[in-house]
Amino acid sequence: MREDLEITPELVIPADELVYRFSRSGGPGGQHVNKLETRVEIVFNIPSSRVLDENQKKLLRERLRSRLDAGGSLRVVSQRHRSQRANTLDAREKLKRLLAGALKERKKRVPTRPTATAMKKRLEEKRRRSAIKKLRGKDFDD
């Protein structure tokens, strides 16, 4: 599975920028688990990437900081399936979703104001509460 990874139509990560590591998967599985290297780890070194511009690298560093190691590499692991191929496809899909999500343009929040009715209701409720609290006092000669 040494092929380029398309994140978006405009952004394709070349195969030589992805490092694949295979190891034995943990968990149940008996003999199968002990003799086959089905666990897949894909490492993508963000700082040394040639296809990402500085702005994209900065975005990835900010938005994926909890998933990056000290060198700025992003690691994605899959060991859900019994076959190496299925785990490789799964890990590639995870990496694609992570990068696409982090690079997606965030919508700017448009601040809204409370409606006139909402403000009127709020003030009416405050007056009602105030009246209730006034009745709690010891002096009733207001």
PDB file of C-alpha atoms in Angstrom:
ATOM      1  CA  MET A   1       0.000   0.000   0.000  1.00  0.00           C
ATOM      2  CA  ARG A   2       2.807   2.397  -0.899  1.00  0.00           C
ATOM      3  CA  GLU A   3       0.702   4.949  -2.719  1.00  0.00           C
ATOM      4  CA  ASP A   4      -0.023   8.638  -2.333  1.00  0.00           C
ATOM      5  CA  LEU A   5      -2.691   9.659   0.177  1.00  0.00           C
ATOM      6  CA  GLU A   6      -5.285  12.123  -1.098  1.00  0.00           C
ATOM      7  CA  ILE A   7      -6.477  14.343   1.751  1.00  0.00           C
ATOM      8  CA  THR A   8      -8.414  16.770  -0.456  1.00  0.00           C
ATOM      9  CA  PRO A   9      -8.397  17.121  -4.250  1.00  0.00           C
ATOM     10  CA  GLU A  10      -5.815  19.930  -3.819  1.00  0.00           C
ATOM     11  CA  LEU A  11      -3.679  18.178  -1.186  1.00  0.00           C
ATOM     12  CA  VAL A  12      -2.035  14.823  -1.848  1.00  0.00           C
ATOM     13  CA  ILE A  13       0.645  13.445   0.466  1.00  0.00           C
ATOM     14  CA  PRO A  14       3.296  11.530  -1.493  1.00  0.00           C
ATOM     15  CA  ALA A  15       3.939   7.932  -0.448  1.00  0.00           C
ATOM     16  CA  ASP A  16       7.572   8.698   0.444  1.00  0.00           C
ATOM     17  CA  GLU A  17       6.424  11.085   3.230  1.00  0.00           C
ATOM     18  CA  LEU A  18       4.533   8.306   5.027  1.00  0.00           C
ATOM     19  CA  VAL A  19       6.433   5.773   7.138  1.00  0.00           C
ATOM     20  CA  TYR A  20       4.697   2.429   7.706  1.00  0.00           C
ATOM     21  CA  ARG A  21       5.553   0.199  10.658  1.00  0.00           C
ATOM     22  CA  PHE A  22       4.094  -3.234  11.242  1.00  0.00           C
ATOM     23  CA  SER A  23       4.051  -5.157  14.494  1.00  0.00           C
ATOM     24  CA  ARG A  24       2.170  -7.910  16.257  1.00  0.00           C
ATOM     25  CA  SER A  25      -1.274  -6.908  17.356  1.00  0.00           C
ATOM     26  CA  GLY A  26      -2.397  -7.281  20.960  1.00  0.00           C
ATOM     27  CA  GLY A  27      -5.626  -8.718  22.267  1.00  0.00           C
ATOM     28  CA  PRO A  28      -7.394 -12.022  21.651  1.00  0.00           C
ATOM     29  CA  GLY A  29      -6.712 -14.120  18.583  1.00  0.00           C
ATOM     30  CA  GLY A  30      -4.729 -17.145  19.709  1.00  0.00           C
ATOM     31  CA  GLN A  31      -1.972 -18.386  17.428  1.00  0.00           C
ATOM     32  CA  HIS A  32      -2.956 -15.986  14.645  1.00  0.00           C
ATOM     33  CA  VAL A  33      -2.062 -12.962  16.776  1.00  0.00           C
ATOM     34  CA  ASN A  34       1.295 -14.399  17.849  1.00  0.00           C
ATOM     35  CA  LYS A  35       2.720 -15.060  14.404  1.00  0.00           C
ATOM     36  CA  LEU A  36       1.492 -12.286  12.097  1.00  0.00           C
ATOM     37  CA  GLU A  37       2.346  -8.598  12.120  1.00  0.00           C
ATOM     38  CA  THR A  38      -1.096  -7.138  11.482  1.00  0.00           C
ATOM     39  CA  ARG A  39      -0.889  -3.958  13.595  1.00  0.00           C
ATOM     40  CA  VAL A  40      -0.154  -0.934  11.393  1.00  0.00           C
ATOM     41  CA  GLU A  41       1.357   2.377  12.456  1.00  0.00           C
ATOM     42  CA  ILE A  42       1.671   5.242   9.981  1.00  0.00           C
ATOM     43  CA  VAL A  43       3.988   8.127  10.847  1.00  0.00           C
ATOM     44  CA  PHE A  44       3.715  11.461   9.042  1.00  0.00           C
ATOM     45  CA  ASN A  45       6.421  14.023   9.842  1.00  0.00           C
ATOM     46  CA  ILE A  46       4.661  17.373   9.512  1.00  0.00           C
ATOM     47  CA  PRO A  47       7.698  19.719   9.796  1.00  0.00           C
ATOM     48  CA  SER A  48       9.612  17.961   6.997  1.00  0.00           C
ATOM     49  CA  SER A  49       6.645  17.680   4.618  1.00  0.00           C
ATOM     50  CA  ARG A  50       7.223  19.184   1.180  1.00  0.00           C
ATOM     51  CA  VAL A  51       3.544  19.416   0.203  1.00  0.00           C
ATOM     52  CA  LEU A  52       2.314  21.463   3.175  1.00  0.00           C
ATOM     53  CA  ASP A  53       2.885  25.208   3.250  1.00  0.00           C
ATOM     54  CA  GLU A  54       3.891  26.979   6.479  1.00  0.00           C
ATOM     55  CA  ASN A  55       0.325  28.066   7.229  1.00  0.00           C
ATOM     56  CA  GLN A  56      -0.957  24.484   6.944  1.00  0.00           C
ATOM     57  CA  LYS A  57       1.878  23.193   9.142  1.00  0.00           C
ATOM     58  CA  LYS A  58       1.036  25.831  11.763  1.00  0.00           C
ATOM     59  CA  LEU A  59      -2.654  24.847  11.678  1.00  0.00           C
ATOM     60  CA  LEU A  60      -1.782  21.170  12.114  1.00  0.00           C
ATOM     61  CA  ARG A  61       0.598  21.936  15.005  1.00  0.00           C
ATOM     62  CA  GLU A  62      -2.127  23.926  16.773  1.00  0.00           C
ATOM     63  CA  ARG A  63      -5.098  21.661  16.137  1.00  0.00           C
ATOM     64  CA  LEU A  64      -3.359  18.289  16.533  1.00  0.00           C
ATOM     65  CA  ARG A  65      -0.855  19.225  19.268  1.00  0.00           C
ATOM     66  CA  SER A  66      -2.107  16.518  21.642  1.00  0.00           C
ATOM     67  CA  ARG A  67      -1.452  13.852  18.985  1.00  0.00           C
ATOM     68  CA  LEU A  68       2.026  14.993  17.890  1.00  0.00           C
ATOM     69  CA  ASP A  69       5.280  13.649  19.325  1.00  0.00           C
ATOM     70  CA  ALA A  70       8.253  15.836  20.309  1.00  0.00           C
ATOM     71  CA  GLY A  71       9.527  15.931  16.714  1.00  0.00           C
ATOM     72  CA  GLY A  72       6.170  17.050  15.329  1.00  0.00           C
ATOM     73  CA  SER A  73       5.282  13.673  13.803  1.00  0.00           C
ATOM     74  CA  LEU A  74       1.709  12.455  13.707  1.00  0.00           C
ATOM     75  CA  ARG A  75       1.224   8.745  14.478  1.00  0.00           C
ATOM     76  CA  VAL A  76      -1.868   6.787  13.539  1.00  0.00           C
ATOM     77  CA  VAL A  77      -2.327   3.164  14.623  1.00  0.00           C
ATOM     78  CA  SER A  78      -4.830   0.516  13.591  1.00  0.00           C
ATOM     79  CA  GLN A  79      -5.154  -3.008  14.930  1.00  0.00           C
ATOM     80  CA  ARG A  80      -8.916  -3.555  14.657  1.00  0.00           C
ATOM     81  CA  HIS A  81      -8.782  -6.093  11.860  1.00  0.00           C
ATOM     82  CA  ARG A  82      -7.177  -9.500  11.470  1.00  0.00           C
ATOM     83  CA  SER A  83      -5.383  -8.628   8.247  1.00  0.00           C
ATOM     84  CA  GLN A  84      -2.512  -6.230   7.682  1.00  0.00           C
ATOM     85  CA  ARG A  85      -4.135  -4.873   4.529  1.00  0.00           C
ATOM     86  CA  ALA A  86      -7.412  -4.020   6.286  1.00  0.00           C
ATOM     87  CA  ASN A  87      -5.507  -2.318   9.115  1.00  0.00           C
ATOM     88  CA  THR A  88      -3.412  -0.379   6.598  1.00  0.00           C
ATOM     89  CA  LEU A  89      -6.530   0.888   4.838  1.00  0.00           C
ATOM     90  CA  ASP A  90      -8.088   1.749   8.206  1.00  0.00           C
ATOM     91  CA  ALA A  91      -4.984   3.658   9.380  1.00  0.00           C
ATOM     92  CA  ARG A  92      -4.801   5.569   6.077  1.00  0.00           C
ATOM     93  CA  GLU A  93      -8.462   6.535   6.431  1.00  0.00           C
ATOM     94  CA  LYS A  94      -7.874   7.681  10.038  1.00  0.00           C
ATOM     95  CA  LEU A  95      -4.912   9.807   8.934  1.00  0.00           C
ATOM     96  CA  LYS A  96      -6.925  11.284   6.072  1.00  0.00           C
ATOM     97  CA  ARG A  97      -9.840  12.210   8.391  1.00  0.00           C
ATOM     98  CA  LEU A  98      -7.497  13.734  11.000  1.00  0.00           C
ATOM     99  CA  LEU A  99      -5.616  15.895   8.505  1.00  0.00           C
ATOM    100  CA  ALA A 100      -8.714  16.942   6.548  1.00  0.00           C
ATOM    101  CA  GLY A 101     -10.530  17.874   9.755  1.00  0.00           C
ATOM    102  CA  ALA A 102      -7.601  19.894  11.097  1.00  0.00           C
ATOM    103  CA  LEU A 103      -7.081  21.754   7.810  1.00  0.00           C
ATOM    104  CA  LYS A 104     -10.775  22.491   7.266  1.00  0.00           C
ATOM    105  CA  GLU A 105     -11.622  26.187   7.359  1.00  0.00           C
ATOM    106  CA  ARG A 106     -13.527  27.005  10.549  1.00  0.00           C
ATOM    107  CA  LYS A 107     -16.662  29.094  10.143  1.00  0.00           C
ATOM    108  CA  LYS A 108     -16.483  32.462  11.835  1.00  0.00           C
ATOM    109  CA  ARG A 109     -19.136  32.840  14.521  1.00  0.00           C
ATOM    110  CA  VAL A 110     -21.588  35.631  13.837  1.00  0.00           C
ATOM    111  CA  PRO A 111     -22.574  37.205  17.165  1.00  0.00           C
ATOM    112  CA  THR A 112     -26.328  37.475  17.686  1.00  0.00           C
ATOM    113  CA  ARG A 113     -28.391  39.691  19.953  1.00  0.00           C
ATOM    114  CA  PRO A 114     -31.302  38.585  22.138  1.00  0.00           C
ATOM    115  CA  THR A 115     -34.712  39.276  20.610  1.00  0.00           C
ATOM    116  CA  ALA A 116     -36.884  42.055  22.014  1.00  0.00           C
ATOM    117  CA  THR A 117     -39.334  39.456  23.338  1.00  0.00           C
ATOM    118  CA  ALA A 118     -36.553  37.548  25.101  1.00  0.00           C
ATOM    119  CA  MET A 119     -35.251  40.720  26.772  1.00  0.00           C
ATOM    120  CA  LYS A 120     -38.784  41.701  27.827  1.00  0.00           C
ATOM    121  CA  LYS A 121     -39.386  38.235  29.334  1.00  0.00           C
ATOM    122  CA  ARG A 122     -36.069  38.372  31.169  1.00  0.00           C
ATOM    123  CA  LEU A 123     -36.803  41.770  32.719  1.00  0.00           C
ATOM    124  CA  GLU A 124     -40.327  40.689  33.686  1.00  0.00           C
ATOM    125  CA  GLU A 125     -38.915  37.593  35.408  1.00  0.00           C
ATOM    126  CA  LYS A 126     -36.378  39.768  37.258  1.00  0.00           C
ATOM    127  CA  ARG A 127     -39.178  42.042  38.503  1.00  0.00           C
ATOM    128  CA  ARG A 128     -41.195  39.033  39.647  1.00  0.00           C
ATOM    129  CA  ARG A 129     -38.177  37.574  41.507  1.00  0.00           C
ATOM    130  CA  SER A 130     -37.488  40.954  43.091  1.00  0.00           C
ATOM    131  CA  ALA A 131     -41.076  41.177  44.374  1.00  0.00           C
ATOM    132  CA  ILE A 132     -40.867  37.659  45.836  1.00  0.00           C
ATOM    133  CA  LYS A 133     -37.628  38.507  47.637  1.00  0.00           C
ATOM    134  CA  LYS A 134     -39.050  41.769  48.999  1.00  0.00           C
ATOM    135  CA  LEU A 135     -41.814  39.783  50.699  1.00  0.00           C
ATOM    136  CA  ARG A 136     -39.175  37.830  52.647  1.00  0.00           C
ATOM    137  CA  GLY A 137     -38.195  40.911  54.657  1.00  0.00           C
ATOM    138  CA  LYS A 138     -39.330  41.520  58.228  1.00  0.00           C
ATOM    139  CA  ASP A 139     -40.835  44.940  57.544  1.00  0.00           C
ATOM    140  CA  PHE A 140     -44.088  44.805  55.559  1.00  0.00           C
ATOM    141  CA  ASP A 141     -44.721  48.579  55.541  1.00  0.00           C
ATOM    142  CA  ASP A 142     -43.194  49.330  52.118  1.00  0.00           C
TER     143      ASP A 142
END
